[in-house]
Amino acid sequence: MAQLDGKSAIVTGGGQGIGRAYCLAFAQEGARVVVADLNGANAEAVAGEIADAGGSAIAVRADVGEPASVEAMAAAAREAFGGTDILLNNAAIFTTLGRCGFEDIPLEEWDRVMRVNVTGGMLCAAAVLPDMRAKKRGRIINVSSSTVPMGLPRFMHYVTSKSAVIGMTRVMARELGPDGITANAIMPGLIETEVENAGRTDAIREKMIEVQCLKELGRPGDLTGLAVFLASDASAYITGQTIAADGGSIHL
Ligand SMILES: NC(=O)c1ccc[n+]([C@@H]2O[C@H](COP(=O)([O-])OP(=O)(O)OC[C@H]3O[C@@H](n4cnc5c(N)ncnc54)[C@H](O)[C@@H]3O)[C@@H](O)[C@H]2O)c1
């Protein structure tokens, strides 16, 4: 039996990059997947890839920072798959962000990063809670970043948002544990995807390799095993944790 047989999962930001890899991995493990993304065409493409491989998926265009859009996403999951067992809060403003001193970050950009990267995860979790509570089981997986323990400079809005994700995960774990719902965070290191990253240079890549124990750059496939584990029954007694998958660049 596959690890996620009979489960339905929402992956936000599933239309590209690491989110796409989570969607494909969940589907491969038997989950029915809601590929949710602000970019609806990308979400459709990933849902199509899953269907072509014999899996089950729907695409939903959703803005995780907008409550009405998030409610519609949860309703779509209910209609297609009878609810949500697994929520992977992967959507974030990340690859499009440049780097600068915090005093130069436009306030509008700061606010948008917080709205999507922090508030978005909270809204998505709130929207699927009724489904999870009814089943007395659920898996919420949030996505932090190894830039947090590093305190990566010239990226304060992003790093601050990903710090908040850790606190949010711990509160979710405490509040939802009595309902049999776990909440954990994945902390990826530098992961190369098919998407160009506005803030990443070869010098940064070399520096990361230098501080990693394992001397290869991370790829989306280096995170999917952890995501499947945290979504599965195998992680039933693990909650409130932040687990780094970063080639050993930081040790929590
Ligand atoms: N790639 C890395 O090195 C790395 C490292 C640490 C953490 N992360 C985290 O992993 C996750 C995925 O990273 P990635 O490299 O694939 O990023 P990415 O920028 O390629 O993908 C982000 C996805 O989120 C979607 N998105 C953005 N705003 C949204 C919104 N308001 N509503 C719905 N969807 C929205 C985008 O359309 C995109 O498909 C992010 O949370 C990122 O912060 C990535």
Coordinates of C-alpha atoms and ligand atoms in Angstrom, one line a residue:
M1 CA 0.0 0.0 0.0
A2 CA 1.2 3.5 -0.8
Q3 CA 1.8 5.8 2.1
L4 CA -1.0 8.3 1.4
D5 CA -3.6 6.0 -0.1
G6 CA -7.1 7.3 0.5
K7 CA -5.9 10.7 1.7
S8 CA -6.6 14.0 0.0
A9 CA -4.1 16.8 0.1
I10 CA -3.9 20.5 -0.7
V11 CA -0.6 21.8 -1.8
T12 CA -0.5 25.6 -2.1
G13 CA 2.0 27.1 -4.5
G14 CA 1.9 23.7 -6.2
G15 CA 2.2 25.1 -9.7
Q16 CA 6.0 25.3 -9.9
G17 CA 9.3 24.7 -8.2
I18 CA 9.3 22.7 -5.0
G19 CA 5.5 22.8 -4.7
R20 CA 5.1 21.0 -8.0
A21 CA 7.5 18.2 -6.7
Y22 CA 5.4 17.9 -3.5
C23 CA 2.2 17.5 -5.6
L24 CA 3.8 14.8 -7.8
A25 CA 5.2 12.9 -4.8
F26 CA 1.9 13.0 -2.9
A27 CA 0.1 11.7 -6.0
Q28 CA 2.7 9.0 -6.4
E29 CA 2.0 7.9 -2.9
G30 CA -1.7 7.6 -3.6
A31 CA -3.1 10.9 -2.4
R32 CA -5.7 12.8 -4.4
V33 CA -4.2 16.2 -4.8
V34 CA -5.5 19.8 -5.0
V35 CA -2.9 21.8 -6.8
A36 CA -3.5 25.3 -5.6
D37 CA -1.6 28.3 -7.0
L38 CA -2.0 32.0 -7.8
N39 CA -0.9 31.0 -11.3
G40 CA -3.9 28.9 -12.5
A41 CA -2.3 27.8 -15.7
N42 CA 0.7 26.3 -13.8
A43 CA -1.7 24.6 -11.4
E44 CA -3.6 23.1 -14.4
A45 CA -0.4 21.9 -15.9
V46 CA 0.7 20.1 -12.7
A47 CA -2.7 18.5 -12.2
G48 CA -2.5 17.4 -15.9
E49 CA 0.9 15.8 -15.2
I50 CA -0.6 13.9 -12.3
A51 CA -3.6 12.7 -14.3
D52 CA -1.2 11.6 -17.2
A53 CA 0.6 9.4 -14.7
G54 CA -2.6 7.8 -13.6
G55 CA -3.2 9.9 -10.4
S56 CA -6.0 12.0 -9.2
A57 CA -5.8 15.8 -9.0
I58 CA -7.7 19.0 -9.5
A59 CA -6.3 22.5 -10.1
V60 CA -7.5 25.5 -8.2
R61 CA -6.5 29.1 -8.8
A62 CA -6.1 30.5 -5.3
D63 CA -4.6 33.5 -3.6
V64 CA -3.7 32.2 -0.1
G65 CA -3.7 35.8 1.2
E66 CA -7.4 36.3 0.4
P67 CA -9.9 34.7 2.8
A68 CA -12.6 34.2 0.2
S69 CA -10.2 32.6 -2.3
V70 CA -8.9 30.2 0.4
E71 CA -12.5 29.3 1.4
A72 CA -13.2 28.5 -2.2
M73 CA -10.1 26.3 -2.4
A74 CA -11.2 24.3 0.7
A75 CA -14.7 24.0 -0.8
A76 CA -13.3 22.7 -4.1
A77 CA -11.4 20.0 -2.1
R78 CA -14.6 19.1 -0.3
E79 CA -16.5 18.8 -3.5
A80 CA -13.9 16.8 -5.4
F81 CA -12.5 14.6 -2.7
G82 CA -14.8 14.9 0.4
G83 CA -12.5 17.1 2.4
T84 CA -8.8 17.7 3.2
D85 CA -6.6 15.3 5.2
I86 CA -3.3 17.0 4.4
L87 CA -2.5 20.7 4.0
L88 CA 1.0 21.7 2.8
N89 CA 1.4 25.4 3.1
N90 CA 4.1 25.8 0.5
A91 CA 3.0 29.0 -1.3
A92 CA 5.2 32.0 -0.6
I93 CA 6.6 35.1 -2.2
F94 CA 10.2 34.0 -2.6
T95 CA 11.9 33.6 -6.0
T96 CA 10.7 37.0 -7.2
L97 CA 12.2 38.9 -4.3
G98 CA 15.4 40.9 -4.7
R99 CA 17.8 41.6 -1.8
C100 CA 18.5 44.9 -0.1
G101 CA 19.0 46.4 3.4
F102 CA 15.9 46.3 5.4
E103 CA 15.6 50.1 5.5
D104 CA 15.1 50.1 1.8
I105 CA 12.4 47.4 1.6
P106 CA 9.2 49.1 0.4
L107 CA 6.6 48.9 3.0
E108 CA 4.1 47.5 0.5
E109 CA 6.4 44.7 -0.4
W110 CA 7.0 43.9 3.3
D111 CA 3.3 43.8 3.9
R112 CA 2.6 41.6 0.9
V113 CA 5.3 39.1 2.0
M114 CA 3.8 38.9 5.5
R115 CA 0.3 38.5 4.1
V116 CA 1.2 35.6 1.8
N117 CA 4.0 33.9 3.7
V118 CA 2.4 34.1 7.2
T119 CA -1.2 35.0 7.1
G120 CA -1.7 32.8 4.1
G121 CA -0.7 29.7 6.0
M122 CA -3.0 30.6 8.9
L123 CA -6.0 31.2 6.6
C124 CA -5.5 27.9 4.7
A125 CA -5.3 26.0 8.0
A126 CA -8.4 27.6 9.3
A127 CA -10.3 26.8 6.1
V128 CA -9.6 23.1 6.3
L129 CA -10.0 22.7 10.1
P130 CA -13.6 21.7 9.9
D131 CA -12.8 18.7 7.7
M132 CA -9.8 17.6 9.9
R133 CA -11.7 18.1 13.1
A134 CA -14.6 16.0 11.8
K135 CA -12.2 13.1 11.1
K136 CA -10.2 13.6 14.3
R137 CA -7.1 13.4 12.1
G138 CA -5.1 15.9 10.0
R139 CA -1.7 16.8 8.9
I140 CA -0.6 20.4 8.5
I141 CA 2.9 21.0 7.0
N142 CA 4.2 24.5 7.0
V143 CA 7.4 25.6 5.2
S144 CA 10.1 27.7 6.9
S145 CA 13.6 28.2 5.6
S146 CA 17.2 27.7 6.8
T147 CA 17.6 31.5 6.2
V148 CA 16.0 31.8 9.7
P149 CA 18.8 30.2 11.9
M150 CA 21.3 31.9 9.5
G151 CA 19.7 35.3 9.9
L152 CA 20.4 35.8 6.2
P153 CA 21.1 39.6 5.6
R154 CA 19.5 41.8 3.0
F155 CA 16.3 39.6 3.0
M156 CA 14.6 40.7 6.2
H157 CA 11.0 40.5 5.2
Y158 CA 11.4 36.9 3.9
V159 CA 13.4 35.7 6.9
T160 CA 11.0 37.4 9.3
S161 CA 8.1 35.7 7.6
K162 CA 9.7 32.3 7.7
S163 CA 10.6 32.8 11.5
A164 CA 6.9 33.5 12.1
V165 CA 6.0 30.2 10.4
I166 CA 7.9 28.3 13.2
G167 CA 6.0 30.0 16.0
M168 CA 2.7 29.5 14.1
T169 CA 3.5 25.8 13.7
R170 CA 4.0 25.4 17.4
V171 CA 0.8 27.1 18.3
M172 CA -1.1 25.1 15.7
A173 CA 0.4 21.9 17.2
R174 CA -0.8 22.9 20.7
E175 CA -4.2 24.0 19.7
L176 CA -5.0 21.1 17.3
G177 CA -3.3 18.2 19.1
P178 CA -6.4 17.4 21.1
D179 CA -8.2 16.9 17.7
G180 CA -5.6 14.4 16.4
I181 CA -4.2 17.0 14.0
T182 CA -0.4 17.4 13.8
A183 CA 1.4 20.5 12.6
N184 CA 5.1 20.5 11.6
A185 CA 7.4 22.7 9.6
I186 CA 9.9 21.8 6.9
M187 CA 13.0 23.9 6.8
P188 CA 14.6 23.7 3.4
G189 CA 18.1 24.9 2.7
L190 CA 19.1 26.2 -0.7
I191 CA 17.1 24.2 -3.3
E192 CA 17.6 24.6 -7.0
T193 CA 14.4 24.3 -9.1
E194 CA 13.5 25.0 -12.7
V195 CA 12.6 28.6 -11.7
E196 CA 15.1 31.4 -11.9
N197 CA 15.7 33.0 -8.4
A198 CA 16.0 36.8 -8.4
G199 CA 18.2 36.9 -5.3
R200 CA 20.6 33.9 -6.0
T201 CA 24.1 34.2 -7.4
D202 CA 26.8 31.7 -8.1
A203 CA 28.7 33.2 -5.1
I204 CA 25.7 32.3 -2.9
R205 CA 25.6 28.8 -4.2
E206 CA 29.3 28.3 -3.6
K207 CA 29.0 29.7 0.0
M208 CA 26.1 27.3 0.7
I209 CA 28.0 24.3 -0.5
E210 CA 30.9 25.4 1.7
V211 CA 28.7 25.4 4.9
Q212 CA 26.8 22.2 4.1
C213 CA 27.9 18.8 5.4
L214 CA 26.8 17.2 2.1
K215 CA 28.5 18.9 -0.8
E216 CA 25.7 19.0 -3.4
L217 CA 23.1 21.6 -4.0
G218 CA 19.6 20.6 -2.9
R219 CA 16.9 19.7 -5.4
P220 CA 13.1 19.4 -4.9
G221 CA 13.4 15.7 -4.7
D222 CA 15.5 16.1 -1.5
L223 CA 12.4 17.5 0.3
T224 CA 9.7 15.2 -0.9
G225 CA 10.6 12.2 1.3
L226 CA 10.2 14.4 4.4
A227 CA 7.0 15.9 3.2
V228 CA 5.5 12.5 2.5
F229 CA 6.6 11.3 5.9
L230 CA 5.0 14.3 7.7
A231 CA 1.8 13.7 5.7
S232 CA 1.6 10.0 6.5
D233 CA 0.5 7.9 9.4
A234 CA 4.2 7.2 10.1
S235 CA 4.6 10.7 11.7
A236 CA 1.5 10.4 13.9
Y237 CA 3.4 11.1 17.2
I238 CA 5.5 14.0 15.8
T239 CA 4.1 17.5 16.1
G240 CA 5.2 21.1 16.6
Q241 CA 8.6 20.3 15.2
T242 CA 10.7 22.0 12.6
I243 CA 12.8 19.6 10.6
A244 CA 15.7 20.9 8.4
A245 CA 16.4 19.3 5.0
D246 CA 19.4 21.3 3.9
G247 CA 22.4 19.0 3.4
G248 CA 23.4 19.8 7.0
S249 CA 24.0 23.6 6.6
I250 CA 22.5 24.3 10.1
H251 CA 21.9 22.1 13.1
L252 CA 18.9 22.9 15.2
Ligands
LIG1 N1 14.0 27.1 -3.2 C1 14.6 27.3 -2.1 O1 15.9 27.4 -2.0 C2 13.9 27.4 -0.8 C3 14.6 27.4 0.5 C4 13.9 27.5 1.7 C5 12.5 27.6 1.6 N2 11.8 27.6 0.5 C6 10.4 27.7 0.5 O2 9.8 26.6 -0.2 C7 8.6 27.0 -0.8 C8 8.7 26.8 -2.4 O3 9.8 27.5 -2.9 P1 10.1 27.6 -4.4 O4 11.6 27.7 -4.6 O5 9.4 26.4 -5.1 O6 9.4 29.0 -4.8 P2 8.6 29.5 -6.1 O7 8.7 31.0 -6.0 O8 9.2 28.8 -7.3 O9 7.2 28.9 -5.9 C9 6.2 29.6 -5.1 C10 4.9 29.3 -5.6 O10 3.9 29.9 -4.8 C11 2.9 30.6 -5.6 N3 2.4 31.7 -4.9 C12 2.9 32.9 -4.7 N4 2.1 33.7 -4.0 C13 0.9 33.0 -3.9 C14 -0.4 33.3 -3.4 N5 -0.6 34.5 -2.9 N6 -1.3 32.3 -3.4 C15 -1.1 31.1 -4.0 N7 0.1 30.8 -4.5 C16 1.1 31.7 -4.5 C17 3.7 31.0 -6.9 O11 2.8 31.2 -8.0 C18 4.6 29.8 -7.1 O12 4.0 28.8 -7.8 C19 8.4 28.5 -0.4 O13 7.6 28.5 0.8 C20 9.8 29.0 -0.1 O14 9.8 30.0 0.8 C21 12.5 27.5 -0.7

